Coordinates of C-alpha atoms (C1' of nucleotides) in Angstrom, one line a residue:
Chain A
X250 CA 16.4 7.0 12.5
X251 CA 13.2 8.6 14.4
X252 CA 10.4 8.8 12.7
X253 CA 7.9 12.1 13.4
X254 CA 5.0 9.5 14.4
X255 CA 4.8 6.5 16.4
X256 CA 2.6 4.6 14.3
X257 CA 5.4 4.8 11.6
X258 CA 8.4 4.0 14.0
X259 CA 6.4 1.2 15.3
X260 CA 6.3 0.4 11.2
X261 CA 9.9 0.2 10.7
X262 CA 10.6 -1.8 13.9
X263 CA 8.5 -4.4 12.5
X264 CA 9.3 -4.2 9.2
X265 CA 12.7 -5.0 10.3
X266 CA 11.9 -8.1 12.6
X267 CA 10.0 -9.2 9.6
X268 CA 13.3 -9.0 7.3
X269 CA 15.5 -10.3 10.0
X270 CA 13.4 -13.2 10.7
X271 CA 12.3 -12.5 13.7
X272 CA 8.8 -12.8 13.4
X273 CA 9.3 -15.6 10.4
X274 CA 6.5 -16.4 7.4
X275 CA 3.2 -16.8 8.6
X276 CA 3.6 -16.0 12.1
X277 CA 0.3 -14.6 14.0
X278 CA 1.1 -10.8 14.8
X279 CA -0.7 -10.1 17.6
X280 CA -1.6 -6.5 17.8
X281 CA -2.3 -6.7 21.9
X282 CA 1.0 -8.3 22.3
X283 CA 2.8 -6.1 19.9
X284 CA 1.3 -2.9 21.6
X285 CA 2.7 -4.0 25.3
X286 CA 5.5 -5.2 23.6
X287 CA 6.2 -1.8 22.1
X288 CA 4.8 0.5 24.9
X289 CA 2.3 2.0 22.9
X290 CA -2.1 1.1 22.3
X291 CA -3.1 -0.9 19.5
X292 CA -4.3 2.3 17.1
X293 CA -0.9 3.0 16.1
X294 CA 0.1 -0.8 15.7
X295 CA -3.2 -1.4 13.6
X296 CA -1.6 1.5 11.0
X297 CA 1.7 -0.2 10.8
X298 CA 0.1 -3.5 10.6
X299 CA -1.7 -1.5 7.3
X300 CA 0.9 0.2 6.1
X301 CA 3.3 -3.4 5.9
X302 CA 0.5 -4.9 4.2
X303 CA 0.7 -2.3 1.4
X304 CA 3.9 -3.5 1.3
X305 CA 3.4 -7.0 0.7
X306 CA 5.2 -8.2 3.9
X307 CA 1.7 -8.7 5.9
X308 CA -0.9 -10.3 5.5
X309 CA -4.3 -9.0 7.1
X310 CA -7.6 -11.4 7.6
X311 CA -10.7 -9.6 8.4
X312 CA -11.5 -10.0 11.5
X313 CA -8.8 -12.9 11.9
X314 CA -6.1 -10.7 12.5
X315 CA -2.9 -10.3 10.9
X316 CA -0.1 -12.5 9.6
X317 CA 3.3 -12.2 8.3
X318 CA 3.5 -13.1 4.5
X319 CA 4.1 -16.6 3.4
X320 CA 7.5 -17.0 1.9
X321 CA 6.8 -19.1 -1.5
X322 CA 9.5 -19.8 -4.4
X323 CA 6.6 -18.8 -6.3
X324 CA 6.3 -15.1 -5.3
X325 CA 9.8 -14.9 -5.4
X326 CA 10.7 -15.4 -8.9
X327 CA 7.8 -13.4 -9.5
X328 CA 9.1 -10.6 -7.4
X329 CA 12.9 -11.4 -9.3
X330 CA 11.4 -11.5 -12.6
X331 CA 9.8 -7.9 -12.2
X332 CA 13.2 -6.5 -11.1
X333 CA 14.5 -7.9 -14.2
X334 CA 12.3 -6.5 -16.5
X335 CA 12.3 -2.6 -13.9
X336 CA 15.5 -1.7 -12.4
X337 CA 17.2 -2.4 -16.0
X338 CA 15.0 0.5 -18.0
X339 CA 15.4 2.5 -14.5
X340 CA 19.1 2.0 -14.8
X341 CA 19.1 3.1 -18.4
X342 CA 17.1 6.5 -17.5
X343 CA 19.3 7.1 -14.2
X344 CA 22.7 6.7 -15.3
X345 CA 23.6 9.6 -17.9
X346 CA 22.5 11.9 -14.9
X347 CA 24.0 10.4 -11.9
X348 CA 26.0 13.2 -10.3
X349 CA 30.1 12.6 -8.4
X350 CA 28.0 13.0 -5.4
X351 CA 26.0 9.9 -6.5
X352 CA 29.4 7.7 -6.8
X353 CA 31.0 9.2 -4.0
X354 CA 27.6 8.0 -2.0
X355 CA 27.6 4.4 -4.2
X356 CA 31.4 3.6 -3.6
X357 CA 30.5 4.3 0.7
X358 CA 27.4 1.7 0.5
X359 CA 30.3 -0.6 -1.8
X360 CA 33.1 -0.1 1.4
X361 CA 30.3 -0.9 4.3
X362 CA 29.0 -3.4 2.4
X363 CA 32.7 -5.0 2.1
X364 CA 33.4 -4.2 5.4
X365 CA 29.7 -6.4 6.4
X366 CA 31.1 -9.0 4.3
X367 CA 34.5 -9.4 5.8
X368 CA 32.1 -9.0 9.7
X369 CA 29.8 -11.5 8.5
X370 CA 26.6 -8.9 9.5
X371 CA 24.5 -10.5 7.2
X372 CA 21.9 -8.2 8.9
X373 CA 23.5 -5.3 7.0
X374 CA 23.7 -6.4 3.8
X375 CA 20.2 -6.6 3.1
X376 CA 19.4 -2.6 3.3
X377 CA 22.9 -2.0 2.0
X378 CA 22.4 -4.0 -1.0
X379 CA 18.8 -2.2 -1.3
X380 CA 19.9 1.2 -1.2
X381 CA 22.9 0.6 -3.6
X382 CA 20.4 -0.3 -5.8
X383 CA 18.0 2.7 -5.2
X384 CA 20.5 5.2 -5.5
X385 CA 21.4 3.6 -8.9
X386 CA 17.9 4.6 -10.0
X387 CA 17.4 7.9 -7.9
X388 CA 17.9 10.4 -11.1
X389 CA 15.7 8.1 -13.5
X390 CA 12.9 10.2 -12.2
X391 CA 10.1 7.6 -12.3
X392 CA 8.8 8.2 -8.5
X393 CA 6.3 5.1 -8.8
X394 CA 8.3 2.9 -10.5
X395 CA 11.0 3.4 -7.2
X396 CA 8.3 2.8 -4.8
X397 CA 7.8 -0.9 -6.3
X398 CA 11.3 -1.5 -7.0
X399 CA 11.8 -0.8 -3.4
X400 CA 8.9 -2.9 -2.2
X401 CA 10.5 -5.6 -4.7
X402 CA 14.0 -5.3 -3.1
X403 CA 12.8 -5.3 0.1
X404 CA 10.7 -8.7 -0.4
X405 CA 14.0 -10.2 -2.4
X406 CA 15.7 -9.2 1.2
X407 CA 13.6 -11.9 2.9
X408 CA 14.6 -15.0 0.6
X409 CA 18.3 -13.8 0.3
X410 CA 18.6 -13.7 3.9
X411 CA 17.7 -16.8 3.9
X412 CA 20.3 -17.7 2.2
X413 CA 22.8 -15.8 3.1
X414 CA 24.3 -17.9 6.1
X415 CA 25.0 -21.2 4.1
X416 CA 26.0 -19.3 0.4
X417 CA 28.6 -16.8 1.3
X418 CA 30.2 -17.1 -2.8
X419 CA 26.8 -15.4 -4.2
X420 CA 27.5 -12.6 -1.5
X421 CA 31.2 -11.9 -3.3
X422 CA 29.8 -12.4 -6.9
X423 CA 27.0 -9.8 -6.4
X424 CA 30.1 -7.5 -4.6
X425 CA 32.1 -8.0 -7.5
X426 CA 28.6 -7.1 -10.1
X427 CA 28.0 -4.3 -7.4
X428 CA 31.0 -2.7 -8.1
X429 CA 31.4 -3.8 -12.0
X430 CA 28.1 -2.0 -12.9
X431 CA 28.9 0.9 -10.7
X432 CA 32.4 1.2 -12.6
X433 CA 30.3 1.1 -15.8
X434 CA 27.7 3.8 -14.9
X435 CA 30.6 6.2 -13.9
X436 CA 32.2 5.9 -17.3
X437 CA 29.5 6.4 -19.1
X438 CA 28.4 3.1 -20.4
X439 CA 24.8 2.7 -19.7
X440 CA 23.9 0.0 -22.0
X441 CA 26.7 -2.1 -20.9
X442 CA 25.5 -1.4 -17.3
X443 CA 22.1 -2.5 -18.0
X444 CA 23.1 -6.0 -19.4
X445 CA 25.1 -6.9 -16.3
X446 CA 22.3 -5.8 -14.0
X447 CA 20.2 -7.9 -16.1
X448 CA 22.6 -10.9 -15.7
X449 CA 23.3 -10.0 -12.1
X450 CA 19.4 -9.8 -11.0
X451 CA 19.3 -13.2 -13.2
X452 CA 21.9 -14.5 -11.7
X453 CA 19.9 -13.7 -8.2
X454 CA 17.4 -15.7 -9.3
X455 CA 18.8 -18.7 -10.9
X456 CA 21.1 -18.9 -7.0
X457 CA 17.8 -18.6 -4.6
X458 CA 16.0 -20.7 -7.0
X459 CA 18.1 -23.4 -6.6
X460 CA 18.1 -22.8 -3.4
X461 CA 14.6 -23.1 -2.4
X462 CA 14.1 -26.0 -4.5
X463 CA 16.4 -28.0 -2.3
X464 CA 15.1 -26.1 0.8
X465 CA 11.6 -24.5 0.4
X466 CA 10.3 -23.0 2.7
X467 CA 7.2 -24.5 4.9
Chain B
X179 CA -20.5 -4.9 -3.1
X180 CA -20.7 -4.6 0.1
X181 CA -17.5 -5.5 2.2
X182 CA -17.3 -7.1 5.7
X183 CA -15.7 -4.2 7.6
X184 CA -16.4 -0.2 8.0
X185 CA -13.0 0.7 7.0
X186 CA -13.3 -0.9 3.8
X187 CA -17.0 -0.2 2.9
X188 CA -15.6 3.3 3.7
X189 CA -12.2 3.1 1.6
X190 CA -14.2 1.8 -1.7
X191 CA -16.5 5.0 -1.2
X192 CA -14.0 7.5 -1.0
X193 CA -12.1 5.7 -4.0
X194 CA -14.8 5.9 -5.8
X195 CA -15.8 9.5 -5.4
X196 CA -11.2 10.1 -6.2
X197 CA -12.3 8.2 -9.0
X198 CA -15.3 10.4 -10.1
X199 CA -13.5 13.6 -9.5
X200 CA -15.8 14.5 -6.4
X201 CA -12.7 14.7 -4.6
X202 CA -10.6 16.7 -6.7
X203 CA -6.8 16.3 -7.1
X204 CA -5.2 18.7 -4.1
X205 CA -8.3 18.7 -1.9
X206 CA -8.2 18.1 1.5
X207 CA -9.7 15.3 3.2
X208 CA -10.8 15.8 6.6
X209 CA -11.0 12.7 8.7
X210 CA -13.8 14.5 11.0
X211 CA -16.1 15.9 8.1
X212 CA -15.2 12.4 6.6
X213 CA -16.4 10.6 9.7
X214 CA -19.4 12.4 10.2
X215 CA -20.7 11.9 6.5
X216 CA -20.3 8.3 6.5
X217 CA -21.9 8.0 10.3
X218 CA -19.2 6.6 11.7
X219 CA -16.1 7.5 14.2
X220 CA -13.0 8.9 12.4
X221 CA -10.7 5.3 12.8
X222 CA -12.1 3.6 10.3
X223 CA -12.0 6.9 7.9
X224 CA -8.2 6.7 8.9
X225 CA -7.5 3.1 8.2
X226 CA -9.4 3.7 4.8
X227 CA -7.0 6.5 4.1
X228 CA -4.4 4.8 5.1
X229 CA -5.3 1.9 2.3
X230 CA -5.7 4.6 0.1
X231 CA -2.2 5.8 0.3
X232 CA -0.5 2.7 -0.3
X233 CA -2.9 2.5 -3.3
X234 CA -1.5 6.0 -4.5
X235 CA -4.8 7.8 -4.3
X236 CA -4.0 9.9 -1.5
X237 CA -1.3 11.7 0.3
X238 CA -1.0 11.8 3.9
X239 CA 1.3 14.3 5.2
X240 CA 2.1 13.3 9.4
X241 CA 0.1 16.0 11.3
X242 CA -1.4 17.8 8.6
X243 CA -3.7 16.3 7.2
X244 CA -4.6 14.0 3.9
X245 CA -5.2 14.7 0.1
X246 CA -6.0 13.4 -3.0
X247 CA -2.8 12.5 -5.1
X248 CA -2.6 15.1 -7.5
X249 CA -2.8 14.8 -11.3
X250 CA 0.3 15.5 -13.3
X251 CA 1.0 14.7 -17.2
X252 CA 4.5 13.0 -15.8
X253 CA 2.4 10.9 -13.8
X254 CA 0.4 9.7 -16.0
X255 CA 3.1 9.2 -18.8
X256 CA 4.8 6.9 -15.8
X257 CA 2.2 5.1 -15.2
X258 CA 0.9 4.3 -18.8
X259 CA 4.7 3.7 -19.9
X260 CA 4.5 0.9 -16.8
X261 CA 1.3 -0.6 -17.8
X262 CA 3.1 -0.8 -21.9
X263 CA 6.0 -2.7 -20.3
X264 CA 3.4 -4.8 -17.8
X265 CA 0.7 -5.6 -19.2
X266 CA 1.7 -7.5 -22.5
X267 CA 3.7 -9.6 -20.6
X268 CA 0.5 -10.6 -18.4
X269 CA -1.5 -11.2 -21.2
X270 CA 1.4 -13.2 -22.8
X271 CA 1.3 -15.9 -19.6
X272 CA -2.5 -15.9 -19.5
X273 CA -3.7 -16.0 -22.9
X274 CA -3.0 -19.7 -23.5
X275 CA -5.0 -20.3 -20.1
X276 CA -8.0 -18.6 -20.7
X277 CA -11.0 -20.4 -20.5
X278 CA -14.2 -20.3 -22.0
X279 CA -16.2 -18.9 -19.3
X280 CA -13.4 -16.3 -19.3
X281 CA -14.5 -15.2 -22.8
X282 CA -17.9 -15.5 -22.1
X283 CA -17.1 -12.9 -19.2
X284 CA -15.1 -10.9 -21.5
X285 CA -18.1 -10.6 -24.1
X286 CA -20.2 -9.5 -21.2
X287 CA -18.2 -6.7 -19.9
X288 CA -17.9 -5.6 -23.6
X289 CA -21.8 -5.3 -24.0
X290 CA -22.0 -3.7 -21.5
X291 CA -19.0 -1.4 -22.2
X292 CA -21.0 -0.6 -25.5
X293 CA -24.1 0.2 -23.5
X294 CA -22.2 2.5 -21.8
X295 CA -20.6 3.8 -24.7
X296 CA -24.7 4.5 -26.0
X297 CA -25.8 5.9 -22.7
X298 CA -22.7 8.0 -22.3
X299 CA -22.4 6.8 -18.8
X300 CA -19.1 7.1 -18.6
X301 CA -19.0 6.4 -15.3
X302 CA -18.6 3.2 -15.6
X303 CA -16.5 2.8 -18.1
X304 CA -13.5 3.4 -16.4
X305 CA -14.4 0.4 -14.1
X306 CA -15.3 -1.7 -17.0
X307 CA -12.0 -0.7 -18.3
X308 CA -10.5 -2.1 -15.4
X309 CA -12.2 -5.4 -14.9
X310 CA -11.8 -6.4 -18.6
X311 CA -8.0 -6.0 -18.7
X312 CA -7.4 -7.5 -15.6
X313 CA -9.7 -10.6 -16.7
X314 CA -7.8 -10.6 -19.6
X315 CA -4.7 -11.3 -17.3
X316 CA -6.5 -13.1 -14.1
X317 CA -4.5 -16.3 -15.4
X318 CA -1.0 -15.0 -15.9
X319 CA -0.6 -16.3 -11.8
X320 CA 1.1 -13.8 -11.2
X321 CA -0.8 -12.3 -8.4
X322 CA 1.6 -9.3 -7.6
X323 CA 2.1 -7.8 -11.1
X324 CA -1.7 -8.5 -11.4
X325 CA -2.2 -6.2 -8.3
X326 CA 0.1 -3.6 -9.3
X327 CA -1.2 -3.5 -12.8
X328 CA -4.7 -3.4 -11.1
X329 CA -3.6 0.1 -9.2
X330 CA -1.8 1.6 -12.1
X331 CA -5.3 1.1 -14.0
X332 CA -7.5 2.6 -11.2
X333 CA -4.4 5.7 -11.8
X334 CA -5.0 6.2 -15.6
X335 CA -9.0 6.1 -15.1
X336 CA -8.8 9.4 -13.1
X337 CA -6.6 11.0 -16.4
X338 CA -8.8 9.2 -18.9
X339 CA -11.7 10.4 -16.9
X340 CA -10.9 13.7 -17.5
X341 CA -10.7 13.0 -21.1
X342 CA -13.8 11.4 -21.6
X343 CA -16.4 14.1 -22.3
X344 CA -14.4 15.8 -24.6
X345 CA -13.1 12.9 -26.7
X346 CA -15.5 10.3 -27.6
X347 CA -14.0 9.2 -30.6
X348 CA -11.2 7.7 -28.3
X349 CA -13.8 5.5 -26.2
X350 CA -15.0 4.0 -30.0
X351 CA -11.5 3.3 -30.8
X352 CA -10.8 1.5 -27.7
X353 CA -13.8 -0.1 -28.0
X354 CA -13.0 -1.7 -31.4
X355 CA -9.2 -2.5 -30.3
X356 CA -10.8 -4.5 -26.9
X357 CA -12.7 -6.5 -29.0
X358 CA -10.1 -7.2 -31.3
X359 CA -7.8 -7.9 -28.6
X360 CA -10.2 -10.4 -27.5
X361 CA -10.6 -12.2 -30.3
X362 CA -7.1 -12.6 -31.2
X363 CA -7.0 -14.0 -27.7
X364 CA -9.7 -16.8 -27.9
X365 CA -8.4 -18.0 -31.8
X366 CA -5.1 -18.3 -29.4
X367 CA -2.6 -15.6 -31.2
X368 CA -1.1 -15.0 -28.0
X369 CA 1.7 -12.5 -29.8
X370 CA -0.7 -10.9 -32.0
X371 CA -2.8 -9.7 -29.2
X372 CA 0.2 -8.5 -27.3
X373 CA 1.3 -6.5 -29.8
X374 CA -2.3 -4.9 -30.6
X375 CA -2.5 -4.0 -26.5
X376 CA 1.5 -2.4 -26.9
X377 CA -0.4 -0.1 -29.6
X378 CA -3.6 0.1 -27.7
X379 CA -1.6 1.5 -24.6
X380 CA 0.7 3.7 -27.3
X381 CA -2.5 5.1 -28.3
X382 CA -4.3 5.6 -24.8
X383 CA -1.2 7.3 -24.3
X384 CA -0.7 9.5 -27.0
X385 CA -4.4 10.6 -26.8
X386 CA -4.3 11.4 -23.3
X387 CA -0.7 13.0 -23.9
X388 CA -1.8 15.5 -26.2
X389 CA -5.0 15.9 -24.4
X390 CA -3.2 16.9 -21.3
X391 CA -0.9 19.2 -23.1
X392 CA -3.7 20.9 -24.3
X393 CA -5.2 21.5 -20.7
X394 CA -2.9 21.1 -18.1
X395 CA -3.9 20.0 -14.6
X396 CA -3.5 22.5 -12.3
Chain C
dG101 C1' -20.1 -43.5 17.1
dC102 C1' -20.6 -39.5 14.2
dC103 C1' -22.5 -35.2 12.8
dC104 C1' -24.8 -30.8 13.7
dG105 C1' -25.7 -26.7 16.4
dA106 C1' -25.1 -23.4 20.2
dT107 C1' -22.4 -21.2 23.7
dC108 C1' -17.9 -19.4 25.2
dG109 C1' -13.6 -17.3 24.7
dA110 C1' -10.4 -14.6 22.4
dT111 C1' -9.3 -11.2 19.0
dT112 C1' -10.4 -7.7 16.1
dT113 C1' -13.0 -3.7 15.1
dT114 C1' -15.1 0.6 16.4
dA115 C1' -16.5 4.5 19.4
dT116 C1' -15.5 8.0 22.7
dA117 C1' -12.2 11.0 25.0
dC118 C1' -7.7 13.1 25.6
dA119 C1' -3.1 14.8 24.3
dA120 C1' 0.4 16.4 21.0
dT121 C1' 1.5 19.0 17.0
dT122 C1' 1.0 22.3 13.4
dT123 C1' -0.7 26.4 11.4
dC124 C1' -2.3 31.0 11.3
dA125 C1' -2.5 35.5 12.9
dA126 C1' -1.8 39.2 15.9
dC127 C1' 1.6 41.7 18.3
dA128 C1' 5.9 43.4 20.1
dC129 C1' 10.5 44.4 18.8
dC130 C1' 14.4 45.6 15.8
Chain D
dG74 C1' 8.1 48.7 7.7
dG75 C1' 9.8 44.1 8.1
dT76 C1' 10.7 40.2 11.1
dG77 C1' 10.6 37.1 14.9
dT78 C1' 7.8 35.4 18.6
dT79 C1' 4.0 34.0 21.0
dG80 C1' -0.6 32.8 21.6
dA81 C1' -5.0 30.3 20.3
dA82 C1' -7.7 27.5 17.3
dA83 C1' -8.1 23.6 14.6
dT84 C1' -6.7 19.2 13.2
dT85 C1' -4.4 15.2 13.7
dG86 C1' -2.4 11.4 16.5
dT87 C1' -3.0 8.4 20.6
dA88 C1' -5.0 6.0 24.6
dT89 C1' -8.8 3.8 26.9
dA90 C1' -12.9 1.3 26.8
dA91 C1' -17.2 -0.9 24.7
dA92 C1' -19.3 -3.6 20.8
dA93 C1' -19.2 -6.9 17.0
dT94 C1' -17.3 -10.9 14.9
dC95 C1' -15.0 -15.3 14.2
dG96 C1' -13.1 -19.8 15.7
dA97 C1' -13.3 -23.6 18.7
dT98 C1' -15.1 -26.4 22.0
dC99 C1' -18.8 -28.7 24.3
dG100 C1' -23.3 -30.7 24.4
dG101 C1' -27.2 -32.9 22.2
dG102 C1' -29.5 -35.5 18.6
dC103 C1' -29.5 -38.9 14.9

DNA sequence: GCCCGATCGATTTTATACAATTTCAACACC
DNA sequence: GGTGTTGAAATTGTATAAAATCGATCGGGC
């Protein structure tokens, strides 16, 4: 995936090391280090370092330079409560004009994201698991409301990997919602759709709550 | 107000002149004839416009160049139908939390709203728009909807902008529903002010619906 | 011994200069 | 006459280097 402009490759390499952990919550980010790290000056590192922070995963001080996010149980039942009350009404709008093209694409992202789960690449599951969900929405046609529900799922991508490693059960349930709600949408039943996308984003929330209230985060 | 960096002394001037239609929808901004107005080089006009574009103000196409977001009716409906589903929900979490001073701010920024609504500057009324809805929801803690919900205002002044000089007996009746919004909130009828902001948005909508049917943005 | 202030170091921020890319238009060719 | 190509001009994207700012440490005073 090559991006026309290194400021926004340099984006998406560090938007990924912030997802996979790599650079964990509240981590300096160093744009010297991350421009001889990368190969490149600091002008295109300071418009990543921008454009993440639009995003929510960075945090940038004046002056004080930039930090990754703070992970906080707070923010993410915050973030989990907005998908709940979003990607249902997008749901509703999307499904009556999802194309075949559209399942042939969801039931693909449902077989690699069975195929991750069988591999254990945790590291896949993440964007899999966001772009099932995108593609869901693509035909609501509500641009903006995407763009947060993608800044959402990608902030939810954090916590869950988190917990990935130690709750393998929540990664078959939300495989077996995955593929309940896309059964749904393909025959039609929106409303029936939306309820188990409400329960299965609940049910998101009610697993990483109780997991970071017996591990929260520092 | 002024702000401790270039970039962002920059950023809230070129907002502000989106805002006031200076800058209208579709025009292109040049970083160099940016740069050279404001006195300064052309990186801290690109790190403004880079803020800009994660606020959804502007639209910054690699290599050629930035514009101002343009104005579309299915914008606008997607951002107002948004704010219907956010903002009661804000105001449903904060209301109970208010405080006195809170009102006392509220009352303020609605004097003055009615001085503006005298003088016709409606200039500021879009700002005083914002600043009294989100103080209405500053204690919701919920820091991300707030900051979405603060962006999707700054969105709908640039349509209601628009509408202002021809409409004025839309600014009276939002007048009277802020005020009655507010008072419902500080006798504590939580649901009862929710419900009057669902209508107030219905109607912001509507009016600004219809207006924009009338006269289409280019 | 503890608190306050100034200097030093490191990092960010900004300015200047250069290179890469796109767009527009003119021109040759089909 | 229409179309593809090629050139130049303009604009953006990037690199290098100087200036401003903030935090911390060290020294002096109470």
């Amino acid at each position: 995936m090559k991006n026309r402009t290194i400021a926004s490759s340099i984006g998406f390499e560090i938007r990924r090391r912030i997802l996979d952990g790599r650079y964990p919550a509240g981590s300096q980010l160093r744009q010297d280090g991350l421009a001889s790290e990368f190969g490149a000056s600091r002008i295109p590192v300071r418009e990543a370092l921008f454009q993440l922070e639009a995003e929510g995963l960075v945090r940038i001080h004046p002056h004080r330079g930039a930090t990754v996010a703070p992970l906080s149980p707070a923010d993410a039942a915050e973030a989990l409560e907005l998908r709940g009350v979003l990607e249902p009404r997008l749901l509703a709008l999307s499904t009556p004009r999802l194309t075949g093209d559209d399942f042939d694409r969801a039931d693909a992202l449902l077989e690699d994201y069975a195929a991750a789960l069988r591999d254990g690449a945790t590291a896949r599951w993440g964007t899999l698991n966001t772009e099932l969900h995108l593609l869901l929405y693509s035909r609501a046609d509500r641009p903006r409301t995407l763009g947060i529900v993608g800044a959402l799922l990608a902030e939810c991508d954090r916590y869950t990997r988190l917990q990935l490693s130690t709750d393998a059960a929540e990664l078959e349930r939300a495989d077996r919602e995955h593929r309940e709600i896309v059964r749904l949408c393909r025959n039609g039943h929106a409303s029936a759709a939306c309820a188990l996308l409400a329960d299965h984003i609940d049910h998101v929330a009610a697993s990483l709550m109780a997991f970071l209230g017996t591990a929260p985060t520092p």
